[in-house]
PDB file of C-alpha atoms in Angstrom:
ATOM      1  CA  UNK A  26     -14.662  34.453  26.340  1.00  0.00           C
ATOM      2  CA  UNK A  27     -14.465  33.109  22.647  1.00  0.00           C
ATOM      3  CA  UNK A  28     -11.084  32.147  21.151  1.00  0.00           C
ATOM      4  CA  UNK A  29     -10.750  32.506  17.605  1.00  0.00           C
ATOM      5  CA  UNK A  30      -8.633  31.028  15.377  1.00  0.00           C
ATOM      6  CA  UNK A  31      -7.476  31.683  11.424  1.00  0.00           C
ATOM      7  CA  UNK A  32      -7.624  28.945   9.483  1.00  0.00           C
ATOM      8  CA  UNK A  33      -8.464  27.165   6.201  1.00  0.00           C
ATOM      9  CA  UNK A  34     -11.620  24.897   5.944  1.00  0.00           C
ATOM     10  CA  UNK A  35     -10.927  22.153   3.199  1.00  0.00           C
ATOM     11  CA  UNK A  36     -13.900  20.298   1.976  1.00  0.00           C
ATOM     12  CA  UNK A  37     -12.773  17.126  -0.390  1.00  0.00           C
ATOM     13  CA  UNK A  38     -14.172  13.621  -0.537  1.00  0.00           C
ATOM     14  CA  UNK A  39     -13.413  10.651   1.750  1.00  0.00           C
ATOM     15  CA  UNK A  40     -10.272   9.620   0.210  1.00  0.00           C
ATOM     16  CA  UNK A  41      -8.360  12.739  -0.340  1.00  0.00           C
ATOM     17  CA  UNK A  42      -9.432  13.670   3.730  1.00  0.00           C
ATOM     18  CA  UNK A  43      -7.596  10.423   4.545  1.00  0.00           C
ATOM     19  CA  UNK A  44      -4.914  11.600   2.547  1.00  0.00           C
ATOM     20  CA  UNK A  45      -4.601  14.899   4.064  1.00  0.00           C
ATOM     21  CA  UNK A  46      -4.786  13.450   7.692  1.00  0.00           C
ATOM     22  CA  UNK A  47      -2.152  11.056   7.041  1.00  0.00           C
ATOM     23  CA  UNK A  48       0.285  13.571   5.462  1.00  0.00           C
ATOM     24  CA  UNK A  49      -0.924  15.265   9.539  1.00  0.00           C
ATOM     25  CA  UNK A  50      -0.013  12.142  10.941  1.00  0.00           C
ATOM     26  CA  UNK A  51       3.076  11.778   9.683  1.00  0.00           C
ATOM     27  CA  UNK A  52       4.354  15.100  10.602  1.00  0.00           C
ATOM     28  CA  UNK A  53       6.282  15.984  14.117  1.00  0.00           C
ATOM     29  CA  UNK A  54       3.876  16.997  16.794  1.00  0.00           C
ATOM     30  CA  UNK A  55       4.934  20.693  16.300  1.00  0.00           C
ATOM     31  CA  UNK A  56       4.185  20.981  12.881  1.00  0.00           C
ATOM     32  CA  UNK A  57       0.922  19.089  12.746  1.00  0.00           C
ATOM     33  CA  UNK A  58      -1.654  21.338  11.150  1.00  0.00           C
ATOM     34  CA  UNK A  59      -5.159  20.061  11.177  1.00  0.00           C
ATOM     35  CA  UNK A  60      -6.717  22.086  13.850  1.00  0.00           C
ATOM     36  CA  UNK A  61     -10.423  20.103  13.852  1.00  0.00           C
ATOM     37  CA  UNK A  62     -11.842  17.503  11.588  1.00  0.00           C
ATOM     38  CA  UNK A  63     -15.386  18.753  10.983  1.00  0.00           C
ATOM     39  CA  UNK A  64     -16.878  15.313   9.340  1.00  0.00           C
ATOM     40  CA  UNK A  65     -15.048  12.877   7.050  1.00  0.00           C
ATOM     41  CA  UNK A  66     -15.304  15.547   4.388  1.00  0.00           C
ATOM     42  CA  UNK A  67     -14.165  18.765   5.627  1.00  0.00           C
ATOM     43  CA  UNK A  68     -11.387  19.946   7.993  1.00  0.00           C
ATOM     44  CA  UNK A  69      -9.892  22.839   9.312  1.00  0.00           C
ATOM     45  CA  UNK A  70      -6.409  23.405   8.889  1.00  0.00           C
ATOM     46  CA  UNK A  71      -3.539  26.334   9.676  1.00  0.00           C
ATOM     47  CA  UNK A  72      -3.202  28.587   6.592  1.00  0.00           C
ATOM     48  CA  UNK A  73       0.176  28.317   6.285  1.00  0.00           C
ATOM     49  CA  UNK A  74      -0.025  24.967   5.021  1.00  0.00           C
ATOM     50  CA  UNK A  75      -2.413  25.374   1.971  1.00  0.00           C
ATOM     51  CA  UNK A  76       0.545  25.401  -0.912  1.00  0.00           C
ATOM     52  CA  UNK A  77       2.158  22.340   0.885  1.00  0.00           C
ATOM     53  CA  UNK A  78      -1.028  20.617   1.028  1.00  0.00           C
ATOM     54  CA  UNK A  79      -1.529  21.055  -2.601  1.00  0.00           C
ATOM     55  CA  UNK A  80       1.818  20.340  -3.719  1.00  0.00           C
ATOM     56  CA  UNK A  81       1.489  16.863  -1.625  1.00  0.00           C
ATOM     57  CA  UNK A  82      -1.541  16.385  -3.476  1.00  0.00           C
ATOM     58  CA  UNK A  83       0.033  16.932  -6.949  1.00  0.00           C
ATOM     59  CA  UNK A  84       2.383  14.890  -6.487  1.00  0.00           C
ATOM     60  CA  UNK A  85       0.404  11.803  -5.372  1.00  0.00           C
ATOM     61  CA  UNK A  86      -2.045  12.090  -8.207  1.00  0.00           C
ATOM     62  CA  UNK A  87       1.017  12.317 -10.223  1.00  0.00           C
ATOM     63  CA  UNK A  88       2.523   9.043  -8.842  1.00  0.00           C
ATOM     64  CA  UNK A  89      -1.234   7.128  -8.956  1.00  0.00           C
ATOM     65  CA  UNK A  90      -1.894   8.380 -12.682  1.00  0.00           C
ATOM     66  CA  UNK A  91      -1.700   5.791 -15.846  1.00  0.00           C
ATOM     67  CA  UNK A  92       0.233   6.752 -18.707  1.00  0.00           C
ATOM     68  CA  UNK A  93      -0.274   4.641 -21.817  1.00  0.00           C
ATOM     69  CA  UNK A  94       3.092   2.784 -22.590  1.00  0.00           C
ATOM     70  CA  UNK A  95       4.101   3.838 -26.110  1.00  0.00           C
TER      71      UNK A  95
END
């Protein structure tokens, strides 16, 4: 019998994939969202976390962006 799971395919570079994996690892067991790592740059995640991942990536980029002093 085939088991189908609804999800979201994420394709990104290796550093961003590691950020998402670390984000997943920091969650409690009941809230982990990565269903399957396909390869180092592709992962299958639960669909309800899409906006949370986008938000966390945005926060990460804002914290690590250089702003020239005025």
